Coordinates of C-alpha atoms in Angstrom, one line a residue:
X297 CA 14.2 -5.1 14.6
X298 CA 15.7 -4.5 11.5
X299 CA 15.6 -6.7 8.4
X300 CA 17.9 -6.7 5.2
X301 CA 16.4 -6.1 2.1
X302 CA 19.2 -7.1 -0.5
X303 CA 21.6 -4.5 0.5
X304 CA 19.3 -2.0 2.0
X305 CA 18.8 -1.9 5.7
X306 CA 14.7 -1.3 6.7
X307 CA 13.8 0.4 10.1
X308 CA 11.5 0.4 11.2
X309 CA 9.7 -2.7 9.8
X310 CA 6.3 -1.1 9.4
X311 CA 5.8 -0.9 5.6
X312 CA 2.9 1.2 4.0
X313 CA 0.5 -1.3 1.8
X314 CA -0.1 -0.2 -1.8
X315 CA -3.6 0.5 -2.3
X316 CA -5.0 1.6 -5.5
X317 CA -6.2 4.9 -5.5
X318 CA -4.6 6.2 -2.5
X319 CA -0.5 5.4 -2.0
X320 CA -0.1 8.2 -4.3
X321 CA 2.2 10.4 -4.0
X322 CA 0.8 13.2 -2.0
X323 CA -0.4 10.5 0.3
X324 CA 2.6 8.5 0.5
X325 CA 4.7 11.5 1.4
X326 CA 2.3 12.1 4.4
X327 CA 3.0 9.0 5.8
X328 CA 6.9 9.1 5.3
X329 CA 7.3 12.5 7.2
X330 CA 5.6 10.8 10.3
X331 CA 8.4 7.6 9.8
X332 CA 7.8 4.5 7.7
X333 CA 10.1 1.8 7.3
X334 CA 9.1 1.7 3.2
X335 CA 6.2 2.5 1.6
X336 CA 4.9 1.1 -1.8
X337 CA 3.5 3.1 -4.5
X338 CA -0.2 2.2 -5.9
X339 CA -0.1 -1.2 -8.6
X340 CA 0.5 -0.1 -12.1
X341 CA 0.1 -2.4 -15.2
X342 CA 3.8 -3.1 -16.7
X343 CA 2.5 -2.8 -20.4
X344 CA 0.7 0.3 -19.5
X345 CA 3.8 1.8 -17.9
X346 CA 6.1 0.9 -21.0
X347 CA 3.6 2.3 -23.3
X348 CA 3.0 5.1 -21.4
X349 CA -1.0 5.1 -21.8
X350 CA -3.0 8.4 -20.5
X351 CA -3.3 8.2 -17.3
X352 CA -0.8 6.0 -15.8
X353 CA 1.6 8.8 -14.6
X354 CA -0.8 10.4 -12.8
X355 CA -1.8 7.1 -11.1
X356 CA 1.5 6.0 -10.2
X357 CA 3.4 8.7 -10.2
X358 CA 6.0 6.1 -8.5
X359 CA 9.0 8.6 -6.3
X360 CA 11.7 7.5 -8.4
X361 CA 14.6 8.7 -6.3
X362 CA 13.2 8.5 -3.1
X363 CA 14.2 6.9 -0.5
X364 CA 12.6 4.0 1.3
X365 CA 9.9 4.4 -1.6
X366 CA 9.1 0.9 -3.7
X367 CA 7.7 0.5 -6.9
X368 CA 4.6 -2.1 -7.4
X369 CA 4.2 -3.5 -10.9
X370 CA 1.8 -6.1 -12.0
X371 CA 1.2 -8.2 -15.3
X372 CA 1.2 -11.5 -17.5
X373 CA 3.6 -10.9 -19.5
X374 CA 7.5 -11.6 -19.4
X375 CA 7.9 -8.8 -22.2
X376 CA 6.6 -6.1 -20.5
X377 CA 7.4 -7.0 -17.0
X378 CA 11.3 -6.8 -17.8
X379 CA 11.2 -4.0 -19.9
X380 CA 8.8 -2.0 -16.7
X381 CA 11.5 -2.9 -14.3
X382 CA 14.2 -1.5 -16.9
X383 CA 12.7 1.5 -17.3
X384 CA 11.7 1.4 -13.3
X385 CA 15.5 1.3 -13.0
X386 CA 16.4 4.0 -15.5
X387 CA 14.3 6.3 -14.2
X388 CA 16.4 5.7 -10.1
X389 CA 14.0 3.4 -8.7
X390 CA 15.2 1.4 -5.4
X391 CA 13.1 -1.3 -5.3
X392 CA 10.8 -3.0 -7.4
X393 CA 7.4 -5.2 -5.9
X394 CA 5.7 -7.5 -8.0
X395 CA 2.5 -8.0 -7.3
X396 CA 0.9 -11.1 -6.9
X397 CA -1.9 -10.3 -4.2
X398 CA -4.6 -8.3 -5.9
X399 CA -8.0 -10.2 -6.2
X400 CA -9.7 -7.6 -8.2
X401 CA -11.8 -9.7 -11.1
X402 CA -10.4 -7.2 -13.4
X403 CA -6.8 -7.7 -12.5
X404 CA -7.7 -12.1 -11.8
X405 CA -9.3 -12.4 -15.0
X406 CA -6.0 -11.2 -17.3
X407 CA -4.1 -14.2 -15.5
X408 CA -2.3 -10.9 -13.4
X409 CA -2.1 -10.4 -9.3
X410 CA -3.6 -13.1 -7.6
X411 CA -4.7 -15.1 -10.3
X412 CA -0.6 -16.2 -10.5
X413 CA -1.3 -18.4 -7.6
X414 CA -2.8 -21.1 -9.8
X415 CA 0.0 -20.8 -11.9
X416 CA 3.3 -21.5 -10.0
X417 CA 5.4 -21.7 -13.1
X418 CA 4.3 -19.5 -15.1
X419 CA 4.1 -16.8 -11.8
X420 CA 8.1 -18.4 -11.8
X421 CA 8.9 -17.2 -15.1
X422 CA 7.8 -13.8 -14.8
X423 CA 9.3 -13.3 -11.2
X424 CA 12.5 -14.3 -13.2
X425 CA 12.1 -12.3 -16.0
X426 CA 12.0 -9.1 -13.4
X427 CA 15.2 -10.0 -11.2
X428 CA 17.3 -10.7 -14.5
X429 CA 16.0 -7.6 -16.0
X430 CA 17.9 -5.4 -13.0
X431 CA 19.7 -4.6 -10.8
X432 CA 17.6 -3.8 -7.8
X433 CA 16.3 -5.6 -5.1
X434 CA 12.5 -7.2 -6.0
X435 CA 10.1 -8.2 -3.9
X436 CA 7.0 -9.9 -3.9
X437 CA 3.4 -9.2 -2.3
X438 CA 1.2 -12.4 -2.5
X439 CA -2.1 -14.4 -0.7
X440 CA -2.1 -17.8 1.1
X441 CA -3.3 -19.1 -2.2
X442 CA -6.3 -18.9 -4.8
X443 CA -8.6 -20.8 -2.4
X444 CA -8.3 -22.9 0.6
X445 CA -7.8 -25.9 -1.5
X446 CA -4.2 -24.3 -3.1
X447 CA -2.9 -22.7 0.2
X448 CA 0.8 -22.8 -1.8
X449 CA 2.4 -19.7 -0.8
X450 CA 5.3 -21.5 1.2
X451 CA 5.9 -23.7 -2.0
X452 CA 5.9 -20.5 -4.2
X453 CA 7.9 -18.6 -1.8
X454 CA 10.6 -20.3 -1.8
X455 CA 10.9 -20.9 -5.4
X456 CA 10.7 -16.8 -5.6
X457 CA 13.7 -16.9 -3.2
X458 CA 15.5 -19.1 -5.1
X459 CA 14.8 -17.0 -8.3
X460 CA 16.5 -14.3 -6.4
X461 CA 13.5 -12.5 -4.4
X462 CA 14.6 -10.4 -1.8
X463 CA 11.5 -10.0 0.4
X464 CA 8.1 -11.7 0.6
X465 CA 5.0 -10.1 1.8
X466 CA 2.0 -11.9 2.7
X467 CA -1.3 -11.2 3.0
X468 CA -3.6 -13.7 5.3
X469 CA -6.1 -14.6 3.2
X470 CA -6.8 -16.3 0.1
X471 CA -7.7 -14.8 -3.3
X472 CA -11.4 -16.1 -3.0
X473 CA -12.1 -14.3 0.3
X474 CA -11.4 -11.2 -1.1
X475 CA -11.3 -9.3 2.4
X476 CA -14.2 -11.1 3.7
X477 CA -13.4 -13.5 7.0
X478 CA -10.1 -13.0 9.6
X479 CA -6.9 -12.8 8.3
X480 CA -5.1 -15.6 9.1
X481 CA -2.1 -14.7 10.4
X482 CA -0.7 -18.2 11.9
X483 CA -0.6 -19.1 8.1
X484 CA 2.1 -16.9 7.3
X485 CA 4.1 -18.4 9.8
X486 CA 4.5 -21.4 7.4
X487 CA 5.7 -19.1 4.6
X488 CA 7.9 -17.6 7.3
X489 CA 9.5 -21.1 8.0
X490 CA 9.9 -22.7 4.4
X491 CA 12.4 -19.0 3.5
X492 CA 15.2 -17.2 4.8
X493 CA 14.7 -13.8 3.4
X494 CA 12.6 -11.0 5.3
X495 CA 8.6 -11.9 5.5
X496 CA 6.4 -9.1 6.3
X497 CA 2.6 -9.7 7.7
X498 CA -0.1 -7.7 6.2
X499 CA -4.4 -8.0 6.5
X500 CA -6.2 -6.8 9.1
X501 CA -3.3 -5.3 11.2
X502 CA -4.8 -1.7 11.7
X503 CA -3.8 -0.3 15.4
X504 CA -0.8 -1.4 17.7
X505 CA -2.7 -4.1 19.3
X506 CA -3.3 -5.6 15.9
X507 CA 0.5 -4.7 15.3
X508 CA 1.6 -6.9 18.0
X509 CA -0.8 -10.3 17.5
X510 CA -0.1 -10.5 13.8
X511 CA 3.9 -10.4 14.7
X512 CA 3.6 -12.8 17.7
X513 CA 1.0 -15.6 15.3
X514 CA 3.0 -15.0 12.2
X515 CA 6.8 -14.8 13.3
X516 CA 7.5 -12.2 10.5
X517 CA 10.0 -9.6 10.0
X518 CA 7.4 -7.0 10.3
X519 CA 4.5 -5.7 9.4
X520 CA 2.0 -3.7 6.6
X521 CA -0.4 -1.3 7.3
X522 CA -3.0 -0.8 4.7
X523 CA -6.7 0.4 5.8
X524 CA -5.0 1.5 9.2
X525 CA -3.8 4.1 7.7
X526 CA -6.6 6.0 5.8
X527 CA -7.8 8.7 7.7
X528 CA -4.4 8.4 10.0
X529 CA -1.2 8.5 8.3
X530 CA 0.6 9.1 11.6
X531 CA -0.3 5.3 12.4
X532 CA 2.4 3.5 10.9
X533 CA 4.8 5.6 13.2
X534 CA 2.2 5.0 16.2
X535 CA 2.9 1.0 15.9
X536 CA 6.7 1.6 15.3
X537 CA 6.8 3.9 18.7
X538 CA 5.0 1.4 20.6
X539 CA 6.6 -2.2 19.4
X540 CA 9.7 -1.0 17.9
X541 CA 10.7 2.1 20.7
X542 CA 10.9 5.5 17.4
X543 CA 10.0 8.7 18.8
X544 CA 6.2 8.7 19.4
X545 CA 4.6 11.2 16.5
X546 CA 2.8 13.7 18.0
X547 CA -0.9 13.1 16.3
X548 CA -2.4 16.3 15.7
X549 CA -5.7 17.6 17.0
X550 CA -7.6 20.8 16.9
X551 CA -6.0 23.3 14.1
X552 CA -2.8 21.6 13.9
X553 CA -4.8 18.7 12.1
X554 CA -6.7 21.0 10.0
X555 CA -4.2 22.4 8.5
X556 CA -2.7 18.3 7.6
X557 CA -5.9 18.2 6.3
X558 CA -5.7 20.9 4.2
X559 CA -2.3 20.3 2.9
X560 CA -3.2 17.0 1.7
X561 CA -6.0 18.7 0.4
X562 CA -4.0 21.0 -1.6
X563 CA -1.6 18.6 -2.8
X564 CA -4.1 15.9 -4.2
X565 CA -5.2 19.1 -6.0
X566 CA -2.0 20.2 -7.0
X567 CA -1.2 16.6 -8.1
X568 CA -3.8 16.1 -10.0
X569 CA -5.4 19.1 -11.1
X570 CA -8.4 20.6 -10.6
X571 CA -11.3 18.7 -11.7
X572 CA -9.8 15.5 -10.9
X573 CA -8.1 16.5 -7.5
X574 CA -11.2 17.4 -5.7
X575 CA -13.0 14.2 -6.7
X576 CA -9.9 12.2 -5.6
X577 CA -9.8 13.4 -2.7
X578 CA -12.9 13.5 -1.0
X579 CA -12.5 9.8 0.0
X580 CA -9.1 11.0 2.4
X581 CA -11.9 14.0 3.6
X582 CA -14.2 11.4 3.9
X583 CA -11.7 9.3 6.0
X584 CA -10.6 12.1 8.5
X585 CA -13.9 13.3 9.1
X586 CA -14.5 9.5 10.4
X587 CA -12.1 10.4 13.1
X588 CA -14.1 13.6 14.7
X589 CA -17.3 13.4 15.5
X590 CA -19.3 16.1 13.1
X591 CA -22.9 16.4 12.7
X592 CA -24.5 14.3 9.0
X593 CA -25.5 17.6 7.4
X594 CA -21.8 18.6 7.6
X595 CA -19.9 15.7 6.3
X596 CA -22.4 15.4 3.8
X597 CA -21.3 19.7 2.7
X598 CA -18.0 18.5 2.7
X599 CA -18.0 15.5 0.2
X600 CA -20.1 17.1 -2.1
X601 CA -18.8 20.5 -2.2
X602 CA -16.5 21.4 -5.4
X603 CA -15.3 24.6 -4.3
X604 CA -11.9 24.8 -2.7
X605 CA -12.8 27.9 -0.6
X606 CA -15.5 26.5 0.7
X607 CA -14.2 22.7 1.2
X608 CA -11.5 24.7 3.4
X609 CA -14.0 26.6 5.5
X610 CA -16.3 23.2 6.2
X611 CA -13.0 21.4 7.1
X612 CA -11.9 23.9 10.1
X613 CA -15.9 24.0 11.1
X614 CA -15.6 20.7 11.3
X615 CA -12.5 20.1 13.4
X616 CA -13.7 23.4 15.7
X617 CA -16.5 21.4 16.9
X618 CA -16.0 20.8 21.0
X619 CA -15.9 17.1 20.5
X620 CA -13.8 16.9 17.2
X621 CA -10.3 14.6 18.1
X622 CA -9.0 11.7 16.2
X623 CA -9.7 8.0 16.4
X624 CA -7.7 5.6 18.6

């Protein structure tokens, strides 16, 4: 049940997904005091990082310092990729994640995230430049492949090993489905076999049930949560209590879960100010109020209100309805 990450132990093995936009901090916090194994912070450009352009701190504000917190970085660029893990380092970092996963055109078409895929070399050589730039355990987040045709993540896995990769997370699909289709868990099985460090599944895994296939189709170390947990940060703990036997979280209803939702309201705010705050976070409102069953005209008050006084009062109207609970 628990896996060795370099020369951290990781229980349990349910791992937060970075998403852009949302692991921020305020969110990834959430999910941590419910129990994750690790959590990743959103992707951040490595030059952008290093030449600390306007608004990359408050996208990635990355933990430094915290514990079973990692640190995703993305680029084409041996340059900037080293000197982002140094200063990833510097600033008390654990781990750093490279990602090779995103299939954003605007990430793909700088020859960064997924687009590395075609590119097994050069992908190499900036794998290598990170691990010899520190000291701390890197790991990588990657597809099948770029297409169907170049399914050659057990190939590039096992070079990354050998490079001196510490963990490899894969996502079941290729770069040109995007997130459309089945994730195809059975494939990760074969990135599983061709390495011996820690593989962790990820796509489509959302509840416990989907918790449990993925693990028995793919054979890995464990699993990440990404979509799963919008709207529900207590579900990476819910699939750890089920498969992995952690205390069950106790999954608030009624005004205990107004008030969650009001403290992450407050500290998206808080985080990011004002303006930008209450625009951030209507998408989290958005996702919660998916869970309880309020009328249209409500949700609708909620995401388009800019008023903290009255966001707060539509929010406990909403969970006060008789039929307001959370999703399964």
């Amino acid at each position: 049940m628990t896996f060795v990450l370099g020369n951290q132990s990781v229980f349990p093995p349910v791992l937060l997904a970075p998403l852009a936009g949302i692991t921020d901090v305020p969110f990834r916090n959430l999910v941590q005091s419910f129990g994750a194994g690790l959590v990743v912070s959103e992707m951040v450009a490595s030059h952008e990082m290093v030449q600390k352009k306007p608004g990359v701190r408050e996208r990635a504000e990355l933990g430094f310092g915290i514990e079973s917190t990692s640190v995703q970085i993305a680029g084409c660029d041996a340059y900037w990729m080293a000197e982002a893990a140094r200063m990833i380092e510097a600033n008390g970092a654990k781990i750093i994640d490279i990602n090779m996963g995103c299939p954003a055109k605007k990430v793909t078409s700088g020859q960064s995230g997924s687009a590395l895929m075609r590119t097994p070399d050069f992908a190499l050589e900036l794998i290598e430049a990170v691990v010899q730039a520190t000291s701390l355990d890197v790991t990588l987040k990657m597809r099948l492949g770029w297409d169907d045709h170049t399914l050659n993540a057990p190939e590039i896995a096992k070079r990354a090993e050998a490079a001196g990769v510490r963990m490899i997370t894969v996502h079941g699909r290729t770069r040109c489905q995007f997130y459309k289709g089945a994730a195809d868990w059975q494939a990760i099985g074969h990135v599983k076999r061709a390495v011996s460090i820690p593989v962790i599944a990820n796509g489509d895994i959302v509840d416990v049930a989907t918790a449990r296939q993925a693990l028995q189709q793919s054979g890995a170390d464990g699993i990440m949560v990404g979509r799963g947990a919008q709207g529900a940060p207590w579900r990476l703990a819910e699939i750890s209590a089920a498969i992995y036997g952690t205390a069950q979280p106790v999954i608030p209803k009624g005004s205990d879960l107004a008030q969650l939702i009001l403290r992450h309201h407050q500290e998206i705010v808080d985080f990011y100010g004002s303006t930008f705050g209450l625009k951030n976070a209507r998408k989290h409102l958005g996702w919660y109020l998916d869970g309880l069953d309020v009328a249209p005209d409500l949700r609708q008050s909620v995401l388009r209100s800019f008023d903290l006084a009255e966001i707060q009062a539509l929010i406990w109207r909403a969970v006060e309805t008789p039929s307001a609970g959370v999703a399964a």
